[in-house]
Amino acid sequence: QSALTQPASVSGSPGQSITIACTGTSSDFVAYNYVSWYQQHPGKAPKVMIYDVSSRPSGISNRFSGSKSGNTASLTISGLQAEDEADYYCSSYELTGDVLFGGGTKLTVL
Amino acid sequence: QLQLQESGPGLVKPSETLSLTCTVSGGSISINSYYWGWVRQPPGKGLEWIGFVFYSGNTFYSPSLQSRLTISVDTSKNQFSLKLSSVTATDTSVYYCARHGTAYGYNDYFDYWGQGILVTVSS
């Protein structure tokens, strides 16, 4: 099964912007835009922040944005805030019906 | 407001079967637009998709788990269930139930999650 690769950690200071990359190897990941991003605080269930590469669910701050180029999807968080410190996971919904998750990226707000 | 709640034993012996149930409240499980799924997370590690069930009983399983996995649905109780056989210590995880849309390009993500239940495999 194809994997999604993310950096283990990223950090930034309050007010700055950070970007988390997610690299995929499946043909579905490259060809389609069924990529979502989840935020997970310690001890809590994940929460979707971005779906279909760049769409935000209702109630999600526009400080969160997504993009994709080729085999790499990216999540950008602008105007970093202390509450953004969390783990972030990319995910791909494959045409087979399978769901892939990246290994997760720990965001530290300095 | 839709709510999902996992239930089941928190401790399972090696080689036995792990069984969990997810109870859905605040909405019907018998909806065309959604799959009902399971995701797990070993302590300190990342998320792993386990599988989906549709209200009709159709299923999608992770290739790495499918030989040991059964996911079923009981629409009369608004519940769906997970059974994972022949467990080992590597199956120790927080298990989440969650709802996932069926429509690519529309609602193809997990939008509601349970709080998660820790299941430890140990003798």
mmCIF file of C-alpha atoms in Angstrom:
data_model
loop_
_atom_site.group_PDB
_atom_site.id
_atom_site.type_symbol
_atom_site.label_atom_id
_atom_site.label_comp_id
_atom_site.label_asym_id
_atom_site.label_seq_id
_atom_site.Cartn_x
_atom_site.Cartn_y
_atom_site.Cartn_z
ATOM 1 C CA GLN A 1 0.000 0.000 0.000
ATOM 2 C CA SER A 2 1.293 3.457 -0.905
ATOM 3 C CA ALA A 3 2.455 5.750 1.868
ATOM 4 C CA LEU A 4 2.084 9.444 2.587
ATOM 5 C CA THR A 5 5.241 11.062 3.943
ATOM 6 C CA GLN A 6 5.281 14.078 6.240
ATOM 7 C CA PRO A 7 8.062 15.738 8.231
ATOM 8 C CA ALA A 8 8.109 14.598 11.849
ATOM 9 C CA SER A 9 8.097 18.134 13.191
ATOM 10 C CA VAL A 10 7.870 21.790 12.275
ATOM 11 C CA SER A 11 7.973 24.904 14.409
ATOM 12 C CA GLY A 12 7.234 28.583 14.178
ATOM 13 C CA SER A 13 6.766 31.675 16.287
ATOM 14 C CA PRO A 14 3.420 33.311 16.961
ATOM 15 C CA GLY A 15 2.292 35.373 13.997
ATOM 16 C CA GLN A 16 4.509 33.548 11.530
ATOM 17 C CA SER A 17 3.424 31.156 8.782
ATOM 18 C CA ILE A 18 4.412 27.516 8.477
ATOM 19 C CA THR A 19 3.881 24.910 5.782
ATOM 20 C CA ILE A 20 3.635 21.159 6.231
ATOM 21 C CA ALA A 21 4.290 19.022 3.172
ATOM 22 C CA CYS A 22 2.775 15.627 2.416
ATOM 23 C CA THR A 23 4.302 13.543 -0.348
ATOM 24 C CA GLY A 24 2.354 10.670 -1.853
ATOM 25 C CA THR A 25 3.320 7.860 -4.182
ATOM 26 C CA SER A 26 -0.045 6.514 -5.361
ATOM 27 C CA SER A 27 -1.326 7.403 -8.801
ATOM 28 C CA ASP A 28 -4.639 8.451 -7.219
ATOM 29 C CA PHE A 29 -2.848 10.909 -4.950
ATOM 30 C CA VAL A 30 -1.082 12.500 -7.883
ATOM 31 C CA ALA A 31 -4.049 12.541 -10.247
ATOM 32 C CA TYR A 32 -6.871 13.554 -7.917
ATOM 33 C CA ASN A 33 -7.558 16.108 -5.215
ATOM 34 C CA TYR A 34 -9.034 13.930 -2.491
ATOM 35 C CA VAL A 35 -6.549 15.092 0.108
ATOM 36 C CA SER A 36 -7.577 16.210 3.568
ATOM 37 C CA TRP A 37 -5.755 17.475 6.625
ATOM 38 C CA TYR A 38 -6.574 16.736 10.267
ATOM 39 C CA GLN A 39 -5.523 18.512 13.445
ATOM 40 C CA GLN A 40 -5.178 16.489 16.639
ATOM 41 C CA HIS A 41 -4.568 17.891 20.088
ATOM 42 C CA PRO A 42 -3.229 15.533 22.785
ATOM 43 C CA GLY A 43 -5.867 13.158 24.058
ATOM 44 C CA LYS A 44 -8.452 14.384 21.562
ATOM 45 C CA ALA A 45 -9.979 12.996 18.391
ATOM 46 C CA PRO A 46 -8.719 14.371 15.075
ATOM 47 C CA LYS A 47 -10.544 17.298 13.490
ATOM 48 C CA VAL A 48 -10.695 17.995 9.770
ATOM 49 C CA MET A 49 -9.174 21.327 8.795
ATOM 50 C CA ILE A 50 -8.940 21.012 5.002
ATOM 51 C CA TYR A 51 -10.590 18.650 2.505
ATOM 52 C CA ASP A 52 -10.253 18.194 -1.257
ATOM 53 C CA VAL A 53 -6.784 19.810 -1.102
ATOM 54 C CA SER A 54 -7.929 23.360 -0.384
ATOM 55 C CA SER A 55 -11.544 23.452 0.895
ATOM 56 C CA ARG A 56 -12.288 24.467 4.472
ATOM 57 C CA PRO A 57 -15.221 23.004 6.398
ATOM 58 C CA SER A 58 -17.586 25.446 7.992
ATOM 59 C CA GLY A 59 -16.099 27.015 11.106
ATOM 60 C CA ILE A 60 -12.442 26.496 10.215
ATOM 61 C CA SER A 61 -10.328 29.647 10.274
ATOM 62 C CA ASN A 62 -9.093 31.017 6.959
ATOM 63 C CA ARG A 63 -5.626 31.007 8.508
ATOM 64 C CA PHE A 64 -5.580 27.380 7.366
ATOM 65 C CA SER A 65 -5.073 26.787 3.656
ATOM 66 C CA GLY A 66 -4.087 23.889 1.437
ATOM 67 C CA SER A 67 -2.566 23.319 -1.953
ATOM 68 C CA LYS A 68 -1.154 20.522 -4.087
ATOM 69 C CA SER A 69 1.366 20.266 -6.847
ATOM 70 C CA GLY A 70 2.196 16.961 -8.440
ATOM 71 C CA ASN A 71 2.818 14.388 -5.723
ATOM 72 C CA THR A 72 3.058 16.902 -2.858
ATOM 73 C CA ALA A 73 0.180 18.405 -0.903
ATOM 74 C CA SER A 74 0.780 21.221 1.552
ATOM 75 C CA LEU A 75 -0.977 22.692 4.561
ATOM 76 C CA THR A 76 -0.153 26.296 5.399
ATOM 77 C CA ILE A 77 -1.043 27.936 8.683
ATOM 78 C CA SER A 78 -0.673 31.700 8.716
ATOM 79 C CA GLY A 79 -0.653 33.998 11.734
ATOM 80 C CA LEU A 80 0.405 31.138 14.026
ATOM 81 C CA GLN A 81 -1.335 31.048 17.382
ATOM 82 C CA ALA A 82 -0.546 29.079 20.510
ATOM 83 C CA GLU A 83 -3.669 26.930 20.051
ATOM 84 C CA ASP A 84 -2.384 25.744 16.670
ATOM 85 C CA GLU A 85 0.206 23.621 18.481
ATOM 86 C CA ALA A 86 -0.919 20.079 17.692
ATOM 87 C CA ASP A 87 -0.247 17.082 15.481
ATOM 88 C CA TYR A 88 -1.308 17.353 11.844
ATOM 89 C CA TYR A 89 -2.070 14.449 9.533
ATOM 90 C CA CYS A 90 -2.592 14.429 5.796
ATOM 91 C CA SER A 91 -4.926 11.858 4.333
ATOM 92 C CA SER A 92 -5.803 10.602 0.872
ATOM 93 C CA TYR A 93 -9.106 8.979 -0.119
ATOM 94 C CA GLU A 94 -8.211 6.522 -2.845
ATOM 95 C CA LEU A 95 -10.494 5.398 -5.658
ATOM 96 C CA THR A 96 -10.277 1.877 -4.251
ATOM 97 C CA GLY A 97 -12.166 3.144 -1.202
ATOM 98 C CA ASP A 98 -9.064 2.936 0.966
ATOM 99 C CA VAL A 99 -7.959 5.814 3.177
ATOM 100 C CA LEU A 100 -4.280 6.577 3.638
ATOM 101 C CA PHE A 101 -2.840 8.668 6.451
ATOM 102 C CA GLY A 102 0.545 10.335 6.653
ATOM 103 C CA GLY A 103 2.750 9.667 9.641
ATOM 104 C CA GLY A 104 1.868 12.985 11.253
ATOM 105 C CA THR A 105 3.718 16.237 11.901
ATOM 106 C CA LYS A 106 4.114 17.771 15.336
ATOM 107 C CA LEU A 107 3.736 21.542 15.174
ATOM 108 C CA THR A 108 5.436 23.477 17.955
ATOM 109 C CA VAL A 109 4.599 27.143 18.462
ATOM 110 C CA LEU A 110 7.710 28.683 19.965
ATOM 111 C CA GLN B 1 -25.725 17.218 16.812
ATOM 112 C CA LEU B 2 -24.387 13.883 15.689
ATOM 113 C CA GLN B 3 -22.462 11.951 18.333
ATOM 114 C CA LEU B 4 -20.492 8.726 18.138
ATOM 115 C CA GLN B 5 -19.502 6.670 21.170
ATOM 116 C CA GLU B 6 -17.192 3.668 21.254
ATOM 117 C CA SER B 7 -17.720 0.882 23.774
ATOM 118 C CA GLY B 8 -16.097 -2.437 24.556
ATOM 119 C CA PRO B 9 -13.414 -4.104 26.673
ATOM 120 C CA GLY B 10 -10.296 -2.101 27.404
ATOM 121 C CA LEU B 11 -8.167 -5.227 27.807
ATOM 122 C CA VAL B 12 -7.941 -8.176 25.429
ATOM 123 C CA LYS B 13 -5.670 -11.217 25.709
ATOM 124 C CA PRO B 14 -3.241 -12.098 22.916
ATOM 125 C CA SER B 15 -4.717 -14.408 20.244
ATOM 126 C CA GLU B 16 -8.264 -13.461 21.210
ATOM 127 C CA THR B 17 -10.754 -11.284 19.321
ATOM 128 C CA LEU B 18 -11.064 -7.558 19.919
ATOM 129 C CA SER B 19 -14.697 -6.433 19.717
ATOM 130 C CA LEU B 20 -15.905 -2.838 19.766
ATOM 131 C CA THR B 21 -19.230 -1.146 19.102
ATOM 132 C CA CYS B 22 -19.924 2.404 18.015
ATOM 133 C CA THR B 23 -23.304 3.872 18.922
ATOM 134 C CA VAL B 24 -24.510 6.746 16.782
ATOM 135 C CA SER B 25 -26.907 9.278 18.281
ATOM 136 C CA GLY B 26 -28.426 12.490 16.982
ATOM 137 C CA GLY B 27 -28.846 11.110 13.493
ATOM 138 C CA SER B 28 -29.551 7.955 11.518
ATOM 139 C CA ILE B 29 -26.877 5.515 10.450
ATOM 140 C CA SER B 30 -29.029 4.622 7.426
ATOM 141 C CA ILE B 31 -27.892 7.478 5.205
ATOM 142 C CA ASN B 32 -26.778 7.105 1.598
ATOM 143 C CA SER B 33 -24.104 9.752 1.856
ATOM 144 C CA TYR B 34 -21.867 8.320 4.530
ATOM 145 C CA TYR B 35 -19.675 5.419 5.475
ATOM 146 C CA TRP B 36 -19.139 4.488 9.089
ATOM 147 C CA GLY B 37 -15.539 3.736 9.868
ATOM 148 C CA TRP B 38 -12.844 2.800 12.312
ATOM 149 C CA VAL B 39 -9.429 4.424 12.733
ATOM 150 C CA ARG B 40 -6.812 3.412 15.281
ATOM 151 C CA GLN B 41 -3.783 5.062 16.816
ATOM 152 C CA PRO B 42 -1.076 3.190 18.742
ATOM 153 C CA PRO B 43 0.144 5.106 21.788
ATOM 154 C CA GLY B 44 2.411 7.938 20.675
ATOM 155 C CA LYS B 45 2.056 7.034 16.996
ATOM 156 C CA GLY B 46 0.062 8.050 13.945
ATOM 157 C CA LEU B 47 -3.406 7.298 12.616
ATOM 158 C CA GLU B 48 -4.239 4.087 10.760
ATOM 159 C CA TRP B 49 -7.430 3.542 8.773
ATOM 160 C CA ILE B 50 -9.078 0.205 9.585
ATOM 161 C CA GLY B 51 -12.158 0.113 7.414
ATOM 162 C CA PHE B 52 -15.677 1.271 6.545
ATOM 163 C CA VAL B 53 -19.174 -0.132 6.547
ATOM 164 C CA PHE B 54 -22.170 1.242 4.636
ATOM 165 C CA TYR B 55 -25.654 0.988 6.129
ATOM 166 C CA SER B 56 -26.449 -1.704 3.564
ATOM 167 C CA GLY B 57 -23.628 -3.831 4.989
ATOM 168 C CA ASN B 58 -21.095 -3.227 2.205
ATOM 169 C CA THR B 59 -17.578 -2.969 3.579
ATOM 170 C CA PHE B 60 -14.127 -1.653 2.704
ATOM 171 C CA TYR B 61 -11.173 -3.018 4.681
ATOM 172 C CA SER B 62 -7.550 -2.009 5.039
ATOM 173 C CA PRO B 63 -5.506 -4.523 3.015
ATOM 174 C CA SER B 64 -3.131 -4.976 5.944
ATOM 175 C CA LEU B 65 -5.941 -5.990 8.329
ATOM 176 C CA GLN B 66 -8.595 -7.571 6.138
ATOM 177 C CA SER B 67 -7.667 -11.183 6.913
ATOM 178 C CA ARG B 68 -8.495 -10.598 10.603
ATOM 179 C CA LEU B 69 -11.202 -7.969 10.297
ATOM 180 C CA THR B 70 -14.984 -7.879 10.322
ATOM 181 C CA ILE B 71 -16.988 -4.642 10.384
ATOM 182 C CA SER B 72 -20.762 -4.909 10.581
ATOM 183 C CA VAL B 73 -23.761 -2.647 11.014
ATOM 184 C CA ASP B 74 -26.998 -2.941 12.990
ATOM 185 C CA THR B 75 -29.380 -0.296 11.661
ATOM 186 C CA SER B 76 -32.087 -1.214 14.179
ATOM 187 C CA LYS B 77 -29.772 -0.176 17.002
ATOM 188 C CA ASN B 78 -28.028 2.623 15.061
ATOM 189 C CA GLN B 79 -24.721 0.913 15.762
ATOM 190 C CA PHE B 80 -21.779 -0.506 13.889
ATOM 191 C CA SER B 81 -19.139 -2.875 15.168
ATOM 192 C CA LEU B 82 -15.539 -3.949 14.743
ATOM 193 C CA LYS B 83 -14.102 -7.408 15.308
ATOM 194 C CA LEU B 84 -10.361 -7.980 14.974
ATOM 195 C CA SER B 85 -9.202 -11.545 15.505
ATOM 196 C CA SER B 86 -5.907 -13.066 16.620
ATOM 197 C CA VAL B 87 -4.719 -9.873 18.263
ATOM 198 C CA THR B 88 -1.160 -9.230 19.394
ATOM 199 C CA ALA B 89 0.493 -6.449 21.353
ATOM 200 C CA THR B 90 0.864 -4.458 18.136
ATOM 201 C CA ASP B 91 -2.925 -4.075 18.052
ATOM 202 C CA THR B 92 -2.796 -2.026 21.254
ATOM 203 C CA SER B 93 -4.246 1.331 20.231
ATOM 204 C CA VAL B 94 -6.846 3.985 20.781
ATOM 205 C CA TYR B 95 -9.682 2.961 18.490
ATOM 206 C CA TYR B 96 -11.887 5.710 17.048
ATOM 207 C CA CYS B 97 -15.166 5.342 15.236
ATOM 208 C CA ALA B 98 -15.951 8.084 12.742
ATOM 209 C CA ARG B 99 -18.220 9.088 9.869
ATOM 210 C CA HIS B 100 -16.790 9.524 6.342
ATOM 211 C CA GLY B 101 -18.540 10.864 3.294
ATOM 212 C CA THR B 102 -18.978 8.727 0.184
ATOM 213 C CA ALA B 103 -18.870 11.416 -2.489
ATOM 214 C CA TYR B 104 -15.485 12.122 -4.021
ATOM 215 C CA GLY B 105 -14.980 15.833 -4.410
ATOM 216 C CA TYR B 106 -17.768 16.674 -1.980
ATOM 217 C CA ASN B 107 -17.720 15.104 1.483
ATOM 218 C CA ASP B 108 -14.795 12.719 1.200
ATOM 219 C CA TYR B 109 -13.409 13.116 4.700
ATOM 220 C CA PHE B 110 -14.049 12.133 8.324
ATOM 221 C CA ASP B 111 -16.349 14.777 9.772
ATOM 222 C CA TYR B 112 -17.574 13.303 13.062
ATOM 223 C CA TRP B 113 -15.481 11.232 15.456
ATOM 224 C CA GLY B 114 -16.007 9.392 18.697
ATOM 225 C CA GLN B 115 -13.800 10.224 21.659
ATOM 226 C CA GLY B 116 -11.775 7.059 21.229
ATOM 227 C CA ILE B 117 -11.289 3.997 23.407
ATOM 228 C CA LEU B 118 -7.943 2.575 24.470
ATOM 229 C CA VAL B 119 -7.682 -1.154 23.943
ATOM 230 C CA THR B 120 -4.648 -2.893 25.393
ATOM 231 C CA VAL B 121 -3.633 -6.363 24.281
ATOM 232 C CA SER B 122 -1.914 -8.108 27.165
ATOM 233 C CA SER B 123 -2.112 -11.314 29.103
#
